[in-house]
Short mmCIF file of C-alpha atoms in Angstrom, two decimals:
data_model
loop_
_atom_site.label_atom_id
_atom_site.label_comp_id
_atom_site.label_asym_id
_atom_site.label_seq_id
_atom_site.Cartn_x
_atom_site.Cartn_y
_atom_site.Cartn_z
CA UNK N 1 21.79 24.67 -6.73
CA UNK N 2 23.68 27.76 -6.71
CA UNK N 3 27.35 25.71 -6.93
CA UNK N 4 28.71 26.95 -10.19
CA UNK N 5 30.70 24.43 -10.20
CA UNK N 6 27.98 21.83 -9.87
CA UNK N 7 26.35 23.49 -12.51
CA UNK N 8 29.29 23.56 -15.03
CA UNK N 9 30.37 20.21 -14.37
CA UNK N 10 26.44 18.94 -15.03
CA UNK N 11 26.36 20.74 -18.60
CA UNK N 12 30.15 19.65 -19.88
CA UNK N 13 28.70 16.09 -19.31
CA UNK N 14 25.91 16.78 -21.55
CA UNK N 15 27.53 18.79 -23.83
CA UNK N 16 30.08 15.17 -23.85
CA UNK N 17 27.39 13.04 -23.96
CA UNK N 18 25.64 14.48 -26.73
CA UNK N 19 28.87 14.37 -29.38
CA UNK N 20 29.79 10.49 -27.69
CA UNK N 21 33.45 12.68 -26.49
CA UNK N 22 33.36 10.47 -23.45
CA UNK N 23 35.49 7.74 -25.69
CA UNK N 24 38.05 10.42 -25.81
CA UNK N 25 37.48 12.14 -21.77
CA UNK N 26 40.64 9.72 -19.53
CA UNK N 27 41.86 12.05 -17.25
CA UNK N 28 44.67 11.62 -18.95
CA UNK N 29 43.69 13.58 -22.22
CA UNK N 30 41.77 15.84 -20.33
CA UNK N 31 44.77 16.66 -18.41
CA UNK N 32 46.83 16.87 -22.03
CA UNK N 33 43.62 19.29 -23.12
CA UNK N 34 44.01 21.62 -20.27
CA UNK N 35 47.79 22.33 -20.96
CA UNK N 36 46.87 22.81 -24.46
CA UNK N 37 45.13 25.81 -23.50
CA UNK N 38 46.30 27.17 -20.26
CA UNK N 39 49.50 27.61 -23.27
CA UNK N 40 46.63 28.97 -25.50
CA UNK N 41 45.89 31.71 -22.92
CA UNK N 42 49.86 32.34 -22.17
CA UNK N 43 50.25 33.02 -25.36
CA UNK N 44 47.98 36.12 -25.64
CA UNK N 45 50.56 37.71 -23.69
CA UNK N 46 54.19 36.47 -24.51
CA UNK N 47 54.81 39.21 -26.73
CA UNK N 48 53.80 41.97 -24.40
CA UNK N 49 55.65 43.59 -22.06
CA UNK N 50 53.72 43.05 -18.54
CA UNK N 51 52.53 46.63 -18.91
CA UNK N 52 51.31 45.34 -21.38
CA UNK N 53 49.72 42.76 -19.83
CA UNK N 54 47.94 44.83 -17.48
CA UNK N 55 46.04 47.14 -20.17
CA UNK N 56 44.31 45.00 -22.63
CA UNK N 57 42.38 46.55 -25.28
CA UNK N 58 38.68 44.71 -25.72
CA UNK N 59 39.91 42.58 -28.51
CA UNK N 60 42.46 41.24 -26.83
CA UNK N 61 40.82 40.69 -23.65
CA UNK N 62 37.88 39.34 -25.33
CA UNK N 63 40.56 36.47 -26.54
CA UNK N 64 41.85 36.15 -22.59
CA UNK N 65 38.31 35.30 -21.66
CA UNK N 66 37.13 32.49 -24.07
CA UNK N 67 41.13 30.95 -22.83
CA UNK N 68 39.94 31.70 -19.60
CA UNK N 69 37.04 29.91 -19.99
CA UNK N 70 38.54 27.16 -21.88
CA UNK N 71 41.07 26.30 -19.25
CA UNK N 72 37.99 26.34 -16.70
CA UNK N 73 36.14 24.26 -18.05
CA UNK N 74 38.66 21.22 -18.82
CA UNK N 75 39.27 21.76 -15.34
CA UNK N 76 35.63 21.19 -14.05
CA UNK N 77 35.89 18.17 -16.82
CA UNK N 78 38.68 16.38 -15.23
CA UNK N 79 38.18 17.31 -11.49
CA UNK N 80 34.60 15.89 -12.38
CA UNK N 81 35.99 12.38 -13.81
CA UNK N 82 38.24 11.96 -10.27
CA UNK N 83 35.70 12.86 -8.35
CA UNK N 84 37.88 15.68 -6.85
CA UNK N 85 35.74 18.38 -5.73
CA UNK N 86 37.35 21.69 -6.93
CA UNK N 87 36.36 23.87 -4.41
CA UNK N 88 37.97 21.79 -1.29
CA UNK N 89 40.95 20.80 -3.28
CA UNK N 90 41.22 25.14 -3.53
CA UNK N 91 40.61 26.02 0.39
CA UNK N 92 42.62 23.03 1.16
CA UNK N 93 45.66 23.81 -0.85
CA UNK N 94 45.44 27.37 0.40
CA UNK N 95 46.15 25.54 3.96
CA UNK N 96 49.05 23.96 2.39
CA UNK N 97 50.25 27.28 1.03
CA UNK N 98 50.12 29.79 3.85
CA UNK N 99 52.47 26.66 5.81
CA UNK N 100 54.76 27.00 3.15
CA UNK N 101 55.28 30.89 2.85
CA UNK N 102 55.26 32.05 6.13
CA UNK N 103 54.37 35.91 5.12
CA UNK N 104 56.45 36.93 7.96
CA UNK N 105 59.80 35.35 5.91
CA UNK N 106 58.93 35.74 2.49
CA UNK N 107 57.29 39.08 1.85
CA UNK N 108 58.13 40.94 -1.18
CA UNK N 109 60.76 37.48 -2.77
CA UNK N 110 59.20 35.48 -5.28
CA UNK N 111 61.67 32.57 -4.53
CA UNK N 112 60.13 29.22 -4.91
CA UNK N 113 59.14 27.68 -1.20
CA UNK N 114 61.79 25.24 -1.09
CA UNK N 115 64.21 27.74 -0.77
CA UNK N 116 62.40 27.99 3.08
CA UNK N 117 63.05 24.89 4.02
CA UNK N 118 66.55 24.03 3.85
CA UNK C 1 28.44 35.75 0.05
CA UNK C 2 28.25 32.13 -1.58
CA UNK C 3 29.96 32.21 -4.58
CA UNK C 4 33.09 30.35 -3.99
CA UNK C 5 35.25 31.72 -6.94
CA UNK C 6 34.11 35.32 -5.25
CA UNK C 7 35.27 33.74 -2.01
CA UNK C 8 38.55 31.98 -3.52
CA UNK C 9 39.40 35.54 -5.01
CA UNK C 10 39.11 36.97 -1.89
CA UNK C 11 41.30 35.24 -0.50
CA UNK C 12 43.94 35.02 -2.64
CA UNK C 13 43.48 38.69 -2.86
CA UNK C 14 44.35 38.66 1.12
CA UNK C 15 46.69 36.21 0.53
CA UNK C 16 49.14 38.05 -1.95
CA UNK C 17 48.56 40.98 0.38
CA UNK C 18 49.97 39.48 2.85
CA UNK C 19 53.46 38.38 1.04
CA UNK C 20 53.57 41.51 -1.35
CA UNK C 21 53.81 39.65 -3.84
CA UNK C 22 50.92 42.11 -6.28
CA UNK C 23 54.43 43.09 -7.89
CA UNK C 24 55.23 39.71 -9.45
CA UNK C 25 51.61 39.22 -10.73
CA UNK C 26 51.06 41.06 -13.79
CA UNK C 27 48.65 39.33 -15.86
CA UNK C 28 51.65 38.09 -17.90
CA UNK C 29 53.67 36.20 -14.79
CA UNK C 30 49.86 34.88 -13.36
CA UNK C 31 49.64 33.05 -16.86
CA UNK C 32 52.70 31.55 -17.00
CA UNK C 33 52.56 30.17 -13.53
CA UNK C 34 49.20 28.85 -14.38
CA UNK C 35 51.13 26.66 -17.29
CA UNK C 36 53.64 25.95 -15.03
CA UNK C 37 51.35 24.39 -12.85
CA UNK C 38 49.20 22.49 -15.82
CA UNK C 39 52.17 20.81 -16.75
CA UNK C 40 52.59 19.76 -12.51
CA UNK C 41 49.22 18.61 -13.00
CA UNK C 42 49.91 16.50 -16.48
CA UNK C 43 53.12 15.09 -14.77
CA UNK C 44 50.92 13.27 -12.86
CA UNK C 45 49.92 11.42 -15.83
CA UNK C 46 52.41 11.11 -19.10
CA UNK C 47 54.35 7.58 -17.65
CA UNK C 48 50.46 6.12 -17.24
CA UNK C 49 48.09 4.32 -19.55
CA UNK C 50 44.22 6.37 -20.10
CA UNK C 51 42.91 3.36 -18.30
CA UNK C 52 45.44 4.06 -15.51
CA UNK C 53 45.06 6.91 -15.19
CA UNK C 54 40.99 6.23 -14.72
CA UNK C 55 42.15 4.25 -11.59
CA UNK C 56 44.45 6.27 -9.39
CA UNK C 57 45.57 4.83 -6.17
CA UNK C 58 45.48 7.20 -2.74
CA UNK C 59 49.09 8.86 -3.30
CA UNK C 60 48.39 9.60 -7.38
CA UNK C 61 45.16 11.75 -6.36
CA UNK C 62 46.09 13.39 -3.52
CA UNK C 63 48.95 14.89 -5.52
CA UNK C 64 46.26 15.40 -8.49
CA UNK C 65 44.18 17.19 -6.45
CA UNK C 66 46.59 19.83 -5.05
CA UNK C 67 48.09 20.70 -8.65
CA UNK C 68 43.77 20.81 -9.82
CA UNK C 69 43.64 23.58 -6.93
CA UNK C 70 47.11 25.27 -8.07
CA UNK C 71 45.63 25.45 -11.66
CA UNK C 72 42.62 26.67 -9.71
CA UNK C 73 44.04 29.55 -7.78
CA UNK C 74 46.38 31.09 -10.28
CA UNK C 75 42.86 30.77 -12.66
CA UNK C 76 41.12 32.62 -10.02
CA UNK C 77 43.98 35.19 -9.09
CA UNK C 78 44.73 36.04 -13.12
CA UNK C 79 41.21 36.61 -13.96
CA UNK C 80 40.59 38.56 -10.78
CA UNK C 81 43.30 40.94 -12.43
CA UNK C 82 41.52 41.37 -15.47
CA UNK C 83 38.05 41.69 -14.33
CA UNK C 84 37.24 38.54 -16.12
CA UNK C 85 33.31 37.01 -14.49
CA UNK C 86 35.06 33.27 -14.81
CA UNK C 87 31.68 31.34 -14.99
CA UNK C 88 29.74 34.37 -17.03
CA UNK C 89 33.04 33.01 -19.55
CA UNK C 90 32.14 29.60 -19.51
CA UNK C 91 28.99 29.70 -19.75
CA UNK C 92 29.90 31.96 -22.59
CA UNK C 93 32.39 29.90 -24.38
CA UNK C 94 30.14 26.91 -24.21
CA UNK C 95 27.67 28.29 -26.58
CA UNK C 96 30.45 29.30 -28.67
CA UNK C 97 31.60 25.64 -28.72
CA UNK C 98 27.90 24.36 -29.42
CA UNK C 99 27.63 26.06 -32.37
CA UNK C 100 31.47 25.37 -33.64
CA UNK C 101 30.87 21.74 -32.71
CA UNK C 102 27.14 20.34 -33.90
CA UNK C 103 25.80 17.37 -32.10
CA UNK C 104 24.88 15.66 -35.11
CA UNK C 105 27.95 16.20 -37.05
CA UNK C 106 30.81 15.78 -34.67
CA UNK C 107 29.47 12.65 -32.87
CA UNK C 108 32.32 10.19 -32.11
CA UNK C 109 34.94 12.09 -33.58
CA UNK C 110 37.76 14.68 -32.17
CA UNK C 111 38.29 16.60 -35.14
CA UNK C 112 38.97 20.33 -34.24
CA UNK C 113 36.53 22.84 -35.07
CA UNK C 114 37.83 24.03 -38.16
CA UNK C 115 37.23 21.17 -39.85
CA UNK C 116 33.66 21.53 -39.57
CA UNK C 117 34.06 24.92 -40.90
CA UNK C 118 35.17 24.12 -44.98
CA UNK F 1 81.04 25.30 -40.68
CA UNK F 2 79.10 21.78 -39.65
CA UNK F 3 77.39 22.34 -36.71
CA UNK F 4 73.73 22.58 -37.56
CA UNK F 5 72.82 23.91 -33.73
CA UNK F 6 75.03 27.20 -35.05
CA UNK F 7 74.15 27.32 -38.53
CA UNK F 8 70.32 27.14 -37.53
CA UNK F 9 71.55 29.90 -34.95
CA UNK F 10 72.77 31.99 -37.65
CA UNK F 11 69.86 31.69 -39.70
CA UNK F 12 67.35 32.82 -36.79
CA UNK F 13 69.44 35.60 -35.28
CA UNK F 14 69.47 36.91 -39.44
CA UNK F 15 65.78 36.35 -39.64
CA UNK F 16 64.73 38.05 -36.27
CA UNK F 17 67.32 41.08 -37.47
CA UNK F 18 65.94 41.30 -40.63
CA UNK F 19 61.99 41.89 -38.71
CA UNK F 20 63.40 43.74 -36.54
CA UNK F 21 62.38 41.31 -33.41
CA UNK F 22 64.79 41.42 -30.95
CA UNK F 23 62.72 44.17 -29.04
CA UNK F 24 60.68 40.85 -28.40
CA UNK F 25 62.91 38.15 -27.21
CA UNK F 26 64.04 38.48 -24.23
CA UNK F 27 65.17 35.15 -22.82
CA UNK F 28 61.70 35.62 -20.86
CA UNK F 29 59.42 35.43 -23.64
CA UNK F 30 61.11 32.91 -25.91
CA UNK F 31 60.74 31.11 -23.09
CA UNK F 32 57.00 31.59 -23.33
CA UNK F 33 56.99 30.80 -26.63
CA UNK F 34 58.98 27.44 -26.55
CA UNK F 35 56.44 26.42 -24.06
CA UNK F 36 53.78 27.40 -26.66
CA UNK F 37 54.77 25.18 -29.29
CA UNK F 38 55.36 22.50 -27.33
CA UNK F 39 51.47 22.64 -26.08
CA UNK F 40 51.13 22.94 -30.14
CA UNK F 41 53.38 19.86 -30.22
CA UNK F 42 51.29 17.76 -27.78
CA UNK F 43 48.01 19.10 -29.31
CA UNK F 44 48.46 16.90 -31.88
CA UNK F 45 48.59 13.84 -29.90
CA UNK F 46 45.97 14.49 -27.32
CA UNK F 47 42.97 12.36 -28.54
CA UNK F 48 45.30 9.89 -29.82
CA UNK F 49 45.24 6.53 -28.67
CA UNK F 50 49.61 5.72 -27.81
CA UNK F 51 49.19 3.93 -30.41
CA UNK F 52 47.87 5.82 -32.95
CA UNK F 53 50.52 8.06 -31.74
CA UNK F 54 52.88 5.77 -33.35
CA UNK F 55 50.65 5.08 -36.80
CA UNK F 56 51.05 8.98 -37.95
CA UNK F 57 48.90 8.94 -41.37
CA UNK F 58 50.79 11.82 -43.87
CA UNK F 59 48.84 14.88 -42.77
CA UNK F 60 48.93 14.45 -39.19
CA UNK F 61 52.85 13.88 -39.43
CA UNK F 62 53.21 16.94 -41.94
CA UNK F 63 52.13 19.47 -39.05
CA UNK F 64 53.93 17.56 -36.08
CA UNK F 65 57.32 17.90 -38.02
CA UNK F 66 56.66 21.49 -38.36
CA UNK F 67 55.68 21.74 -34.88
CA UNK F 68 58.89 19.68 -34.04
CA UNK F 69 60.94 22.78 -36.33
CA UNK F 70 59.11 25.28 -34.28
CA UNK F 71 60.44 23.85 -30.77
CA UNK F 72 63.70 23.51 -31.85
CA UNK F 73 64.09 26.98 -33.74
CA UNK F 74 62.91 28.89 -30.27
CA UNK F 75 65.06 26.37 -28.53
CA UNK F 76 68.24 27.75 -30.26
CA UNK F 77 67.23 31.20 -29.86
CA UNK F 78 66.59 30.84 -26.48
CA UNK F 79 69.92 28.87 -25.94
CA UNK F 80 71.62 31.84 -27.93
CA UNK F 81 70.71 34.16 -26.20
CA UNK F 82 72.15 32.51 -22.97
CA UNK F 83 75.23 31.60 -24.53
CA UNK F 84 74.54 27.97 -23.55
CA UNK F 85 76.08 25.37 -26.27
CA UNK F 86 73.35 23.21 -26.62
CA UNK F 87 75.05 20.53 -27.75
CA UNK F 88 77.43 20.21 -24.52
CA UNK F 89 74.15 20.92 -21.93
CA UNK F 90 73.07 17.15 -23.52
CA UNK F 91 75.83 15.58 -23.06
CA UNK F 92 75.98 17.02 -19.48
CA UNK F 93 72.83 16.27 -18.86
CA UNK F 94 72.66 12.91 -19.62
CA UNK F 95 75.55 12.46 -17.30
CA UNK F 96 73.93 13.64 -14.58
CA UNK F 97 70.71 11.05 -15.69
CA UNK F 98 72.90 7.98 -15.80
CA UNK F 99 73.52 8.95 -11.80
CA UNK F 100 69.73 9.44 -11.15
CA UNK F 101 68.36 6.82 -12.94
CA UNK F 102 70.79 3.85 -12.19
CA UNK F 103 69.69 1.42 -15.40
CA UNK F 104 70.20 -1.65 -12.40
CA UNK F 105 67.71 0.07 -10.26
CA UNK F 106 64.73 1.73 -12.63
CA UNK F 107 64.71 -1.15 -14.97
CA UNK F 108 61.08 -0.76 -16.51
CA UNK F 109 59.80 1.84 -14.05
CA UNK F 110 58.64 5.36 -14.67
CA UNK F 111 59.02 6.72 -11.56
CA UNK F 112 60.86 9.75 -11.07
CA UNK F 113 64.32 10.17 -9.60
CA UNK F 114 63.33 11.59 -6.52
CA UNK F 115 61.69 8.02 -5.61
CA UNK F 116 65.48 6.47 -6.04
CA UNK F 117 67.10 9.16 -3.63
CA UNK F 118 65.03 8.20 -0.62
CA UNK S 1 80.03 11.13 -37.40
CA UNK S 2 79.81 14.41 -37.02
CA UNK S 3 76.01 15.04 -36.59
CA UNK S 4 75.36 16.24 -32.81
CA UNK S 5 71.75 15.16 -33.44
CA UNK S 6 72.56 11.30 -34.73
CA UNK S 7 75.01 11.15 -32.08
CA UNK S 8 72.69 12.83 -29.56
CA UNK S 9 69.93 10.29 -30.61
CA UNK S 10 71.47 7.29 -30.18
CA UNK S 11 72.97 8.06 -26.95
CA UNK S 12 69.34 8.43 -25.72
CA UNK S 13 68.37 5.31 -27.48
CA UNK S 14 70.93 3.81 -25.73
CA UNK S 15 69.96 5.16 -22.54
CA UNK S 16 65.97 4.45 -23.00
CA UNK S 17 67.14 0.81 -23.94
CA UNK S 18 69.32 0.06 -20.42
CA UNK S 19 66.43 0.89 -19.03
CA UNK S 20 63.43 -0.96 -20.55
CA UNK S 21 62.24 2.39 -21.32
CA UNK S 22 60.70 2.20 -24.79
CA UNK S 23 57.40 1.20 -23.26
CA UNK S 24 56.28 4.32 -21.77
CA UNK S 25 57.98 6.20 -24.81
CA UNK S 26 55.17 5.90 -27.36
CA UNK S 27 55.29 10.04 -29.43
CA UNK S 28 52.05 10.90 -27.80
CA UNK S 29 53.62 10.33 -23.52
CA UNK S 30 56.96 12.14 -25.42
CA UNK S 31 55.32 15.01 -26.84
CA UNK S 32 53.45 15.29 -22.90
CA UNK S 33 57.27 15.34 -21.68
CA UNK S 34 58.63 17.98 -23.56
CA UNK S 35 55.26 20.50 -22.34
CA UNK S 36 56.22 19.30 -18.73
CA UNK S 37 60.00 20.32 -19.68
CA UNK S 38 59.27 22.68 -21.21
CA UNK S 39 56.95 24.36 -18.30
CA UNK S 40 60.04 23.56 -16.12
CA UNK S 41 62.23 26.15 -17.81
CA UNK S 42 59.77 28.53 -18.34
CA UNK S 43 59.43 28.75 -14.33
CA UNK S 44 63.14 29.65 -14.18
CA UNK S 45 61.74 33.22 -15.97
CA UNK S 46 58.51 33.09 -14.78
CA UNK S 47 59.11 35.89 -11.71
CA UNK S 48 61.85 37.18 -13.47
CA UNK S 49 61.46 40.79 -15.53
CA UNK S 50 62.44 40.85 -19.13
CA UNK S 51 65.94 42.50 -18.05
CA UNK S 52 66.04 40.43 -15.77
CA UNK S 53 65.98 37.29 -17.60
CA UNK S 54 67.84 38.92 -19.76
CA UNK S 55 70.71 39.04 -17.12
CA UNK S 56 70.58 35.72 -15.07
CA UNK S 57 73.21 34.57 -12.44
CA UNK S 58 75.54 31.88 -12.60
CA UNK S 59 73.24 29.09 -10.13
CA UNK S 60 70.16 31.09 -12.53
CA UNK S 61 71.92 29.71 -15.67
CA UNK S 62 72.93 26.45 -14.59
CA UNK S 63 69.18 26.22 -14.11
CA UNK S 64 68.06 27.03 -17.34
CA UNK S 65 71.05 25.12 -19.31
CA UNK S 66 70.10 21.93 -17.38
CA UNK S 67 66.16 22.40 -18.38
CA UNK S 68 67.37 23.27 -22.44
CA UNK S 69 69.07 20.25 -22.36
CA UNK S 70 65.79 18.26 -21.30
CA UNK S 71 63.65 19.61 -24.02
CA UNK S 72 66.39 18.84 -26.71
CA UNK S 73 66.84 15.68 -25.13
CA UNK S 74 63.31 14.40 -25.29
CA UNK S 75 62.87 16.50 -28.61
CA UNK S 76 65.55 14.20 -30.24
CA UNK S 77 63.69 11.35 -28.89
CA UNK S 78 60.11 11.84 -30.33
CA UNK S 79 61.52 12.95 -33.68
CA UNK S 80 63.38 9.90 -33.34
CA UNK S 81 61.05 7.69 -33.24
CA UNK S 82 58.56 9.62 -35.46
CA UNK S 83 61.67 8.97 -38.12
CA UNK S 84 61.47 13.06 -38.49
CA UNK S 85 65.08 14.37 -39.23
CA UNK S 86 64.78 17.72 -37.09
CA UNK S 87 67.75 19.54 -38.98
CA UNK S 88 65.46 19.40 -41.91
CA UNK S 89 62.68 20.09 -40.79
CA UNK S 90 63.73 23.45 -39.38
CA UNK S 91 65.33 24.42 -42.54
CA UNK S 92 62.05 23.89 -44.25
CA UNK S 93 60.35 25.99 -41.03
CA UNK S 94 62.13 28.33 -41.51
CA UNK S 95 61.52 28.77 -45.47
CA UNK S 96 57.71 28.96 -44.41
CA UNK S 97 57.95 31.47 -41.61
CA UNK S 98 59.43 33.63 -44.10
CA UNK S 99 57.16 33.46 -46.60
CA UNK S 100 54.47 34.34 -43.51
CA UNK S 101 56.37 36.81 -41.96
CA UNK S 102 57.49 39.50 -45.27
CA UNK S 103 60.06 41.24 -43.97
CA UNK S 104 59.26 44.43 -45.10
CA UNK S 105 55.35 44.30 -43.60
CA UNK S 106 55.85 42.91 -40.21
CA UNK S 107 59.43 44.77 -39.20
CA UNK S 108 58.94 45.56 -35.79
CA UNK S 109 55.09 43.82 -35.24
CA UNK S 110 54.74 40.83 -33.11
CA UNK S 111 51.23 40.28 -34.29
CA UNK S 112 51.06 36.88 -35.49
CA UNK S 113 51.26 35.95 -39.54
CA UNK S 114 47.34 35.00 -39.44
CA UNK S 115 46.87 39.08 -38.91
CA UNK S 116 49.06 39.15 -42.57
CA UNK S 117 46.76 36.91 -44.17
CA UNK S 118 43.49 38.86 -43.99
#
């Protein structure tokens, strides 16, 4: 098996089973935990300028790397509980996004897609 | 190339380049966008009971699937900007977690790892 | 001056001035910090059942109380930077909400207001 | 009664009662809703530079004002459910923060208080 999503999913399931944590891992709770991890990731950047956020030192990058992993692991666990194939969901969503944000209309603008549908 | 992270990363880069969005995609801003998407995912569950969150209907699941993809796509984009290998970061973090939460000590408990280090 | 929002606003301004923190407190950054604090508040509840969340013990409640304060203090600081009168904004928003969620239509339902406008 | 927290609390309780929404408003769920609103507030800023976030136009400010109100209203509702006096919690937390971040040590630095306790 070469798909990293599947491998990580299996490893996470085993990790939770060994700790009897399935009882806590309702999708609702996993979604909460995911947001908490995303906020912890964001916290690494909150007082940095945009320029500083592009030049993290080694200590900052190590912290960010750990938080990226936490977000990814909870996302895999949540998707697994709901039988969502993350990779396929991404490709499908990219197609939607391409339709929502036509390159020739939105070039250089950060406005939300709802602005293009009026 | 069979690694889905790498393929999605390439597709996201192209998507942003076609729209001239690189100027907005400082790591700081991507981390913000990631949290917003995580919150949108969470919003799908906020008034559901834990039991209901395990039995989504088709419409709910479709919405959740799209939000999972949004989180994943921003995570890939952010990690790419920082040259973080998500998959390797996950395996490394799982090792840390295994040390923080020894299975025989934490079984059935949801307490944070800091409780086990006192 | 009897308005707690105004008093806390003044105290927060002085606190930041004494530490020369104004340079970090752009509205964008304060909004990020606010979300991080909201997530820390949420973290207190993420593995609890809804029933447990209604019966916090003394230690849990003390933690929650501190996080509620953190959210409030950043909200006051952010609103102050933008000259937003929080209290008036709340009364105005409640009127909007009353129109969006007519009591006789939404009674007992947690659906989002967009469902009532179709 | 002149305290705006108390007045808004009463108004929120009545609003929820008229809609039979108490059943959804466990502290856990209110904490989730609060984070979602904080993220919506943050979304208003995510693609703006720090400088732009200090010069919102009228439309942007109106959106931000509504989101500030949403955060405040859920915070009041959550605190009310837990019998937390927000104002007192804020004064107590400010004292803690003053001890954690001694002005003469932290001046001009955005480092977290844990850096000052080593």
